[in-house]
Coordinates of C-alpha atoms in Angstrom, one line a residue:
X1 CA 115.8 155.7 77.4
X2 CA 118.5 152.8 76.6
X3 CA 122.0 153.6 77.9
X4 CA 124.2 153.1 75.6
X5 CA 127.9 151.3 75.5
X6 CA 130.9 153.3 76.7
X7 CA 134.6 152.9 77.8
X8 CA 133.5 151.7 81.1
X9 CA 131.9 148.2 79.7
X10 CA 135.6 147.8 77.6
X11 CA 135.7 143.8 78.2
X12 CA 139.9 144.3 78.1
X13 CA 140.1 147.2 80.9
X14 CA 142.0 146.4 83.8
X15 CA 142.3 147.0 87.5
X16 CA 145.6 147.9 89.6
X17 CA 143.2 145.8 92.4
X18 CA 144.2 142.4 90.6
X19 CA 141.4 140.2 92.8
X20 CA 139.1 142.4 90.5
X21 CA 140.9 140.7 87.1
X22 CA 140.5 137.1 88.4
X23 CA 137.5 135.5 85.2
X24 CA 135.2 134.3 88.2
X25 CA 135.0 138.0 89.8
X26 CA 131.7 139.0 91.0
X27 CA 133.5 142.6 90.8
X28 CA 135.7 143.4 88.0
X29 CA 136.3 147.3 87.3
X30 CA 133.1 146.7 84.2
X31 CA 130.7 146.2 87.2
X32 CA 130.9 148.7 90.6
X33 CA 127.5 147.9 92.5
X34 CA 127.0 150.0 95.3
X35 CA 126.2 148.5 99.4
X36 CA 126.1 150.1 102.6
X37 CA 129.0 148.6 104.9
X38 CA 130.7 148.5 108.1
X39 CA 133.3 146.6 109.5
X40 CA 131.9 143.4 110.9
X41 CA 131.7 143.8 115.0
X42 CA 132.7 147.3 115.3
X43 CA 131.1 150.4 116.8
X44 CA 131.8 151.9 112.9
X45 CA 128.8 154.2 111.3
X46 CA 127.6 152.3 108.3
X47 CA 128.5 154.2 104.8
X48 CA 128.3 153.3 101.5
X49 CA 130.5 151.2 99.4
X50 CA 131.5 149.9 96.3
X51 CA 132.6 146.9 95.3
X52 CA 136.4 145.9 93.6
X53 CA 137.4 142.4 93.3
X54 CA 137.5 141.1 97.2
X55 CA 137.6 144.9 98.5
X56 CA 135.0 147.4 98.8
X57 CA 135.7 151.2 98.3
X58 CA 135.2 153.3 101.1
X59 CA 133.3 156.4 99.7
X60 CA 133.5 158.0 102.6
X61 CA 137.1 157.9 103.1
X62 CA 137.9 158.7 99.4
X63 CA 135.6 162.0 99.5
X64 CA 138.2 163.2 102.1
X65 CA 141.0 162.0 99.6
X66 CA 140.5 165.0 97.2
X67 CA 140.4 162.9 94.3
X68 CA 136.9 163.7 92.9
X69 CA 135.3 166.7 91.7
X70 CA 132.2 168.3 90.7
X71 CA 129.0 166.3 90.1
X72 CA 131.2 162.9 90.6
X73 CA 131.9 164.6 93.9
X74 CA 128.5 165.3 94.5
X75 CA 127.4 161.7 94.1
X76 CA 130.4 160.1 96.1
X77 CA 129.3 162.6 99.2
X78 CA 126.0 161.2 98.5
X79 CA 126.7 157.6 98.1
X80 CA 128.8 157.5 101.1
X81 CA 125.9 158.3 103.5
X82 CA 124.2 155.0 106.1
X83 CA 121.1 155.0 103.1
X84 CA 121.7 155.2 99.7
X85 CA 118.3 157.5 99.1
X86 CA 120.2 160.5 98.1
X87 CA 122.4 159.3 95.9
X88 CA 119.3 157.7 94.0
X89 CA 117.7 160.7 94.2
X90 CA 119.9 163.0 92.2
X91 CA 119.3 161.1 88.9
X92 CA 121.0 159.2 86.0
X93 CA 123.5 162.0 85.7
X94 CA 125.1 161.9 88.7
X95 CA 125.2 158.0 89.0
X96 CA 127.2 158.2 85.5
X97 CA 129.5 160.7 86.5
X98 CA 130.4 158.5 89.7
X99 CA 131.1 155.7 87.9
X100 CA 132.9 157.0 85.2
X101 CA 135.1 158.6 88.0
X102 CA 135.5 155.2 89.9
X103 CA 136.2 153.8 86.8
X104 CA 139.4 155.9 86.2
X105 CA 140.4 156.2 89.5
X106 CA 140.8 152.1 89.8
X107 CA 141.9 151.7 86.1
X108 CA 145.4 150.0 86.0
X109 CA 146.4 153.5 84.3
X110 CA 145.4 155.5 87.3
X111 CA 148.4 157.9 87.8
X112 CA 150.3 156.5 91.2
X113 CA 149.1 159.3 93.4
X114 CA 145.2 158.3 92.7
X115 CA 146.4 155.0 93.4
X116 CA 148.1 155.4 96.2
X117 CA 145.1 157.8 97.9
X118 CA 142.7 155.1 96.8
X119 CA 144.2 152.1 97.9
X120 CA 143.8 153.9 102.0
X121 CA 140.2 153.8 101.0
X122 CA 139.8 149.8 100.5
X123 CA 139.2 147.4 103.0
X124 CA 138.6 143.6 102.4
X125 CA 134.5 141.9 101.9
X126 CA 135.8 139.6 104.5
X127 CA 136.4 141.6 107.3
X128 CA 132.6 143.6 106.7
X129 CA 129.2 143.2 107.4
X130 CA 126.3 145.2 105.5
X131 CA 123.0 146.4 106.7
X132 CA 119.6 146.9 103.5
X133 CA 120.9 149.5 101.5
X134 CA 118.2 152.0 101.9
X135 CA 115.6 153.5 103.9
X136 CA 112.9 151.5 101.7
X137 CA 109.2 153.6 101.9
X138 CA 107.4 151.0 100.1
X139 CA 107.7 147.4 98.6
X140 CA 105.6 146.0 95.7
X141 CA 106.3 142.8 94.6
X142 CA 105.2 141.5 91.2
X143 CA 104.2 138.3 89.9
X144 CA 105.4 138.5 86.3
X145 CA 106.8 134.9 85.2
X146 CA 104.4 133.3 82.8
X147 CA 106.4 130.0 83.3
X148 CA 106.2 130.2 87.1
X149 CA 102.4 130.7 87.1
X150 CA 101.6 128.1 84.7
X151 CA 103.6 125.9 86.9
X152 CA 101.6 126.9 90.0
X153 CA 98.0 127.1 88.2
X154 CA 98.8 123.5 86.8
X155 CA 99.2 121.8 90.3
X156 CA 95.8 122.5 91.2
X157 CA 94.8 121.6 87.4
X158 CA 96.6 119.9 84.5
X159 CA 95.0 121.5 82.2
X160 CA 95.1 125.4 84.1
X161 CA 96.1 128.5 82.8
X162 CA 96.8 131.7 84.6
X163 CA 94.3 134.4 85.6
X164 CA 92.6 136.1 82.2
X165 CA 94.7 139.4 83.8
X166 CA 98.0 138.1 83.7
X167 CA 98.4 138.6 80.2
X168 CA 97.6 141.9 80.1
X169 CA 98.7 143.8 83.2
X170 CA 102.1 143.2 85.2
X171 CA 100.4 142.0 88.7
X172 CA 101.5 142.9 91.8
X173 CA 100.9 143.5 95.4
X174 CA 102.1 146.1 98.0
X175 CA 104.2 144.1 100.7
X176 CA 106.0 144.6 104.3
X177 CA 109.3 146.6 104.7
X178 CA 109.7 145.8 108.7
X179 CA 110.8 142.5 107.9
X180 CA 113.4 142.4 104.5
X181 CA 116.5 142.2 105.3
X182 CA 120.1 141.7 104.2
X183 CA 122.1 138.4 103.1
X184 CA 122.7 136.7 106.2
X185 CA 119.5 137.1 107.7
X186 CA 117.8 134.7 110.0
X187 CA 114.3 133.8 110.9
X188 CA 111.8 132.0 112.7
X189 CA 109.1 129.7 110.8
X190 CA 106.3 131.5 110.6
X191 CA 102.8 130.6 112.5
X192 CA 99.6 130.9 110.7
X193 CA 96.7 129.2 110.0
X194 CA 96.1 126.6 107.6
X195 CA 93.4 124.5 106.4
X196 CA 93.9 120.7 105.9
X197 CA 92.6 118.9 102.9
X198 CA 89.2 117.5 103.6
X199 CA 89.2 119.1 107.5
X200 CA 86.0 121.2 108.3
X201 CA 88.3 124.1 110.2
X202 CA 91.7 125.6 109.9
X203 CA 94.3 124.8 112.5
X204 CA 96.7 127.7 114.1
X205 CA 100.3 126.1 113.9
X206 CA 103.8 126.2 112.4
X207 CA 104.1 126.4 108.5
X208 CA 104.8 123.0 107.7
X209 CA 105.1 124.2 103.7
X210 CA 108.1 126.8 103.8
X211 CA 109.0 128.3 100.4
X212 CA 111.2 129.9 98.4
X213 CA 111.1 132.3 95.8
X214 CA 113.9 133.1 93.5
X215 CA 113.1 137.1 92.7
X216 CA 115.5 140.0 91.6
X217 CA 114.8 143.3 93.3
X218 CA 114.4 146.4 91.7
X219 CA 115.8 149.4 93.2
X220 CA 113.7 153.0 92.2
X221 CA 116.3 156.1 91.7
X222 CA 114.6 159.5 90.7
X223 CA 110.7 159.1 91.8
X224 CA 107.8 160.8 90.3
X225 CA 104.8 163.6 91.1
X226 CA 101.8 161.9 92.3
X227 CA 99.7 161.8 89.4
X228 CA 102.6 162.3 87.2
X229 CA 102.4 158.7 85.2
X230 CA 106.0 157.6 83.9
X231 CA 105.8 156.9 80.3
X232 CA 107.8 153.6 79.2
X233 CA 110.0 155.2 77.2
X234 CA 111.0 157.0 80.5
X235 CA 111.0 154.9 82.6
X236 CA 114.5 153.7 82.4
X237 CA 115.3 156.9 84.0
X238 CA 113.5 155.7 87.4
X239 CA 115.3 152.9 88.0
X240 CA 119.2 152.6 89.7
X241 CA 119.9 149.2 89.6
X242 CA 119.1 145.8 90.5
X243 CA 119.9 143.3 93.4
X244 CA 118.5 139.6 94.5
X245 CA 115.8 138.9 96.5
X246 CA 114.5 135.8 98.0
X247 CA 110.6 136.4 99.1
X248 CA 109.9 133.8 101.5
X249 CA 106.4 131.8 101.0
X250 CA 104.7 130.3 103.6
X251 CA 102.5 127.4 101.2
X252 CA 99.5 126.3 104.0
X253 CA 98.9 129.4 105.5
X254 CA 99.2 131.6 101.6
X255 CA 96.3 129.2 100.5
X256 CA 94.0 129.6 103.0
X257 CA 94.3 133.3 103.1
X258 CA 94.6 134.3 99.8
X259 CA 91.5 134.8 98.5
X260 CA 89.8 137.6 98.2
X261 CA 92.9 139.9 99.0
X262 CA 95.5 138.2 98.1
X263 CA 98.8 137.4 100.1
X264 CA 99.8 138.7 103.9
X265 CA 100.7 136.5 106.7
X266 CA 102.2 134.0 104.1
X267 CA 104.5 136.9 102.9
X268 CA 105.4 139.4 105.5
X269 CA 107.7 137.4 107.8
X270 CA 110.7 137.9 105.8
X271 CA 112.1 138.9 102.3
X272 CA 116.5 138.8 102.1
X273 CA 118.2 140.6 99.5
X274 CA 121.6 140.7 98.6
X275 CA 123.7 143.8 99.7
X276 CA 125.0 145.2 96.4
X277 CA 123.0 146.8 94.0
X278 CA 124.1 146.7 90.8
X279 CA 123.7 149.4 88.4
X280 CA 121.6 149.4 85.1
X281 CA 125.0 151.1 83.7
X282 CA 126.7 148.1 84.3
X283 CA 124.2 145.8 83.0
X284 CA 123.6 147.7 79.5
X285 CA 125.5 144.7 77.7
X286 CA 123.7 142.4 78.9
X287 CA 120.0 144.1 77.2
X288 CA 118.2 141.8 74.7
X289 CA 115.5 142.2 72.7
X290 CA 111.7 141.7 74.5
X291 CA 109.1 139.3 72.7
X292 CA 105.6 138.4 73.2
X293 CA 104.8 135.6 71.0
X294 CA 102.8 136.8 68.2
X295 CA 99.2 134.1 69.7
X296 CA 99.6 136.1 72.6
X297 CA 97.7 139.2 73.8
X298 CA 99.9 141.9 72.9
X299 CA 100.5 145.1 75.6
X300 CA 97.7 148.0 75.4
X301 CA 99.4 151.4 73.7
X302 CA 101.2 152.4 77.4
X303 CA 103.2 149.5 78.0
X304 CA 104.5 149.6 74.5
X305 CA 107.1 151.1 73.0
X306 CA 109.8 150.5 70.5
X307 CA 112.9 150.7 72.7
X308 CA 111.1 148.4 75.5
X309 CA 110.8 145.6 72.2
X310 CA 114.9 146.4 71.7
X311 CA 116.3 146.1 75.1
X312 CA 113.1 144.9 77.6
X313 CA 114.8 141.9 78.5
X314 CA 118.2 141.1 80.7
X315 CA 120.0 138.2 80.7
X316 CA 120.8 137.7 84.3
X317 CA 121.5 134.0 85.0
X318 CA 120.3 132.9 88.2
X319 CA 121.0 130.0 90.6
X320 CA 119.2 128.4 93.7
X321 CA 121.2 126.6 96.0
X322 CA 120.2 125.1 99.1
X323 CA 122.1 124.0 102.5
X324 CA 120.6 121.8 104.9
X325 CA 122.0 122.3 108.3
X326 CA 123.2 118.6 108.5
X327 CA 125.6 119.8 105.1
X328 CA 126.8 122.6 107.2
X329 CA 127.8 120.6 110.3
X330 CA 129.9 118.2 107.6
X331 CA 130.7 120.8 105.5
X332 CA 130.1 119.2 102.3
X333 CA 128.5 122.4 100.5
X334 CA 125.2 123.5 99.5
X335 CA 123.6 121.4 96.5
X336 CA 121.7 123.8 93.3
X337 CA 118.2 123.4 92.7
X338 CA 117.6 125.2 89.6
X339 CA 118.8 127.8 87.0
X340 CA 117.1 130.2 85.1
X341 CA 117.4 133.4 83.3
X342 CA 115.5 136.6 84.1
X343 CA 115.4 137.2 80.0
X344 CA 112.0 135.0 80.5
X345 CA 110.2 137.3 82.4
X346 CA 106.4 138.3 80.7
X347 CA 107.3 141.2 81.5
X348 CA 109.7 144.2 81.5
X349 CA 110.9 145.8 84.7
X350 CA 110.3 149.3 82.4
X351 CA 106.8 148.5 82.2
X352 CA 107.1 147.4 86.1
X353 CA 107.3 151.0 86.7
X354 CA 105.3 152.8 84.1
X355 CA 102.0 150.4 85.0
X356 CA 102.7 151.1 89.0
X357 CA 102.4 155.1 88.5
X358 CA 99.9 154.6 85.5
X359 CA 96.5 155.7 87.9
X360 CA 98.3 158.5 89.8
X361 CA 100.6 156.3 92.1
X362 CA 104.3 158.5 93.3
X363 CA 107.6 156.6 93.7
X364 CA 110.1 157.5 96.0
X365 CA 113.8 157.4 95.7
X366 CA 114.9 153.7 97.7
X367 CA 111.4 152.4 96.8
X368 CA 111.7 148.0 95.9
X369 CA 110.1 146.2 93.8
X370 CA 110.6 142.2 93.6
X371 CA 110.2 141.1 90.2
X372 CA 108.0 138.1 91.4
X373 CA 109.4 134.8 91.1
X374 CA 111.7 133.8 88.2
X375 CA 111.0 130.7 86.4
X376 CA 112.2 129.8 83.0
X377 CA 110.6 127.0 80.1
X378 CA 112.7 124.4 80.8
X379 CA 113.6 121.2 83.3
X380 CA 115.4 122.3 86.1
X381 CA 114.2 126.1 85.9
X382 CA 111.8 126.6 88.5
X383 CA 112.0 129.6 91.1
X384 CA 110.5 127.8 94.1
X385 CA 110.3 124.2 95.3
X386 CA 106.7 124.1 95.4
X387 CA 107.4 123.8 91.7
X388 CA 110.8 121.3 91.6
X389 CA 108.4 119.0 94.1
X390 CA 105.4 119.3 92.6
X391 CA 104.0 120.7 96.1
X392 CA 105.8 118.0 97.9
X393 CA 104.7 115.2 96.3
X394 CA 108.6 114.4 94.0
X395 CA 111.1 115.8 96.6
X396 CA 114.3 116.5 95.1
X397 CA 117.4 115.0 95.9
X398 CA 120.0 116.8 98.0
X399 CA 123.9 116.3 96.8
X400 CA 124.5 114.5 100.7
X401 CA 121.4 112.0 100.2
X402 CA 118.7 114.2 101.8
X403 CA 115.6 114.7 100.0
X404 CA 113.3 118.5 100.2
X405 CA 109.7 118.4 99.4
X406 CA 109.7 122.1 101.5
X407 CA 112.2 123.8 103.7
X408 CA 113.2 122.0 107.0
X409 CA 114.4 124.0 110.0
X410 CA 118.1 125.1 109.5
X411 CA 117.8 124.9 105.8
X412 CA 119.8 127.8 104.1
X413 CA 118.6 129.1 100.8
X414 CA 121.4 131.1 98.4
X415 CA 120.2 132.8 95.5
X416 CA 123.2 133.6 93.2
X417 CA 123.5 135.8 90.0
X418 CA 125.7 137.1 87.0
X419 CA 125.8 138.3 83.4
X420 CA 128.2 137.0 81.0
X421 CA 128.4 136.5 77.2
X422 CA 131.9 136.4 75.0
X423 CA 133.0 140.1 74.9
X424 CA 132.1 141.0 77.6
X425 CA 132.7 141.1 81.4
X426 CA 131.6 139.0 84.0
X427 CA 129.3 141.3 85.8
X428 CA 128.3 139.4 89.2
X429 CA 125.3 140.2 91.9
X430 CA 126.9 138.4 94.8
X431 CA 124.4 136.2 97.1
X432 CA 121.3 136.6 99.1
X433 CA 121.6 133.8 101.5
X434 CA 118.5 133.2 104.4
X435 CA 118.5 130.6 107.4
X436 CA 115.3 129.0 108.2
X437 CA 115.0 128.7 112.1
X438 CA 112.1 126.7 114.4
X439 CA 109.2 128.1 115.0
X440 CA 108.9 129.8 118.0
X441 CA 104.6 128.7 118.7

């Protein structure tokens, strides 16, 4: 299922909320992601939200307003509620019909009544705080970017390739929900053990190889029977929308522990994603055209299909940025690290979902998947410094004279992301932004 252009991606529509028509919006009328808000510091219920230019539209105050109707009103009642699993829950139908109705109600047409109903239900990003969007059940998180595991396997070995399954199946892992959490969260360095080059025993101590990982995270809508496989060509259907997600890696401890079972210390300490969700509606212009290069194994018959090869791929552009507390106290700004696209990945977020429910598996409406970590071909597009530093060994420069071969203590990481191509909209994700504190071992 491809979701096909309409009125509500019209690159020359217009808001009566002008912040929305500024060209460096994050949140013009094309794009309406959905968050869960309250007003920072108050006693407030947190309810869901969506974003307009520098407001966000209170959906539980405009359900009272009488300006929606029918399944539109369903889906607002819904979408207004501390977790967005309901809403997600009801299906691709009602997630249309609530943003078609948004769409009209904050058109610069919107008769003045709508308007003026509408504008009692906005109240400025500044003045809120969010909380994760959903009561999440389960996290996977994938490990889908041929560039980033080349990158990794080639550290070890100049001449390494990835594992003979990569190229066949997208792999992935089942994660912790206790600790992800939303932009602005804050966390201790992990303890772990470790083992040091050449030393006989590991040590117990304080990750002294904090990473990053530049992810998107993949928000599941309608879920599925277990033992009810999603086809690819339906699983479109299962998915609401996207957000970023940084999955924190500890380096020393992830190495020692990793084999047989792969990751869990390294990885369960935190993961921060970015509050607003936005919608696969909203990102239909942004589809491209999926390739495997023709020497490459091609997918076995269930994770292909012709509409995956039209419109796999998105072109969400992607930024790392990175603050060191010293550039906070003189407030000279956080210096970029890399830039990427997600239209690299190896893999689809479609066949994401159809391989995770291919043996029997269910998904649950507010299920996340991270995409694993997003790494394009070229200079500069690495997901995670272990890559940009070549584990440590060529720091990179920060833009006040520091230099990062991992994270330091007070570092902040902030992952950034949009969509934009001529004709169309600027269709922006906002930030996921995570403070590294000391250890506390």
């Amino acid at each position: 299922m491809s979701i096909a252009l309409n009125h509500t991606h019209d690159t020359h529509a217009r808001s009566w909320v002008e912040s929305a028509n500024a060209p460096d919006s994050n949140f013009p009328i094309q794009n309406l992601p959905h968050a869960v808000f309250r007003r920072a510091g108050s006693a407030e219920a947190f309810r869901g939200g969506v974003a307009i230019g520098d407001r966000v539209l209170d959906l539980a105050a405009l359900v009272t307003k009488q300006q929606l109707d029918g399944l539109a009103l369903d889906a607002a009642n819904a979408a207004a509620l501390p977790a967005l699993n309901d809403l997600f829950a009801l299906g691709h139908g009602a997630w249309q019909a609530l943003r078609h109705a948004l769409f009209d109600l904050l058109k610069n047409d919107s008769p003045v009544a709508a308007v003026q109903a509408v504008r009692e239900c906005l109240v400025p990003q500044a003045d809120v705080e969010y909380t994760v969007p959903a009561r999440i059940g389960d996290y996977t998180d994938f490990y889908t970017s041929i560039d980033h595991a080349l990158n990794i396997s080639r550290l070890m070995n100049p001449d390494g390739d990835v594992t003979p399954n990569f190229r066949w199946i997208p792999i992935a892992y089942h994660g912790r929900v206790s600790t992800i959490g939303v932009s602005g969260q804050r966390f201790h360095r992990p303890m772990g053990q470790a083992m040091t080059p050449g030393a006989k025993a590991p040590t117990y101590q304080a990750c002294a190889r904090l990473d990053y990982e530049l992810e998107l995270g993949v928000w599941i809508g309608k879920g599925n029977a277990q033992g009810d496989a999603i086809p690819l060509e339906r699983a479109q259907e299962h998915i609401f929308g996207i957000c970023l997600l940084n999955d924190w890696s500890a380096r020393d401890i992830q190495f020692w522990e990793m084999a047989p079972l792969g990751p869990f210390l390294a990885k369960n300490f935190a993961t921060t994603i970015s509050p607003w969700i936005v919608t696969m509606e909203a990102l239909a212009p942004y589809r491209q055209a999926w390739t495997r290069p023709s020497d490459e194994p091609q997918p076995l018959a269930y994770l292909e299909h012709a509409a995956n090869r039209d419109s796999g791929a998105i072109d969400i552009r992607l930024e790392v940025w990175l603050e060191s507390e010293k550039a906070r106290k003189e407030k000279t700004g956080p210096s970029r690290l890399s830039s990427t696209s997600f239209r690299h990945q190896y893999w689809t977020v479609a066949q994401m979902v159809t391989h995770h429910t291919m043996g029997g598996c269910s998904l649950n409406p507010g299920d996340l998947f991270g995409s694993g970590t997003i790494s394009g071909p070229g200079e500069g597009e690495a997901g995670a410094i272990i890559e940009l530093t070549r584990a440590g060994q060529s720091p990179v420069a920060l833009a006040n004279g520091e230099q990062r071969g991992f994270l330091e203590d007070g570092d902040a990481v902030l992952l950034r992301g949009w969509c934009e191509k001529p004709g169309h909209a600027r269709i922006g994700f906002g930030e996921s932004r995570g403070t590294v504190l000391a250890a506390r071992g």
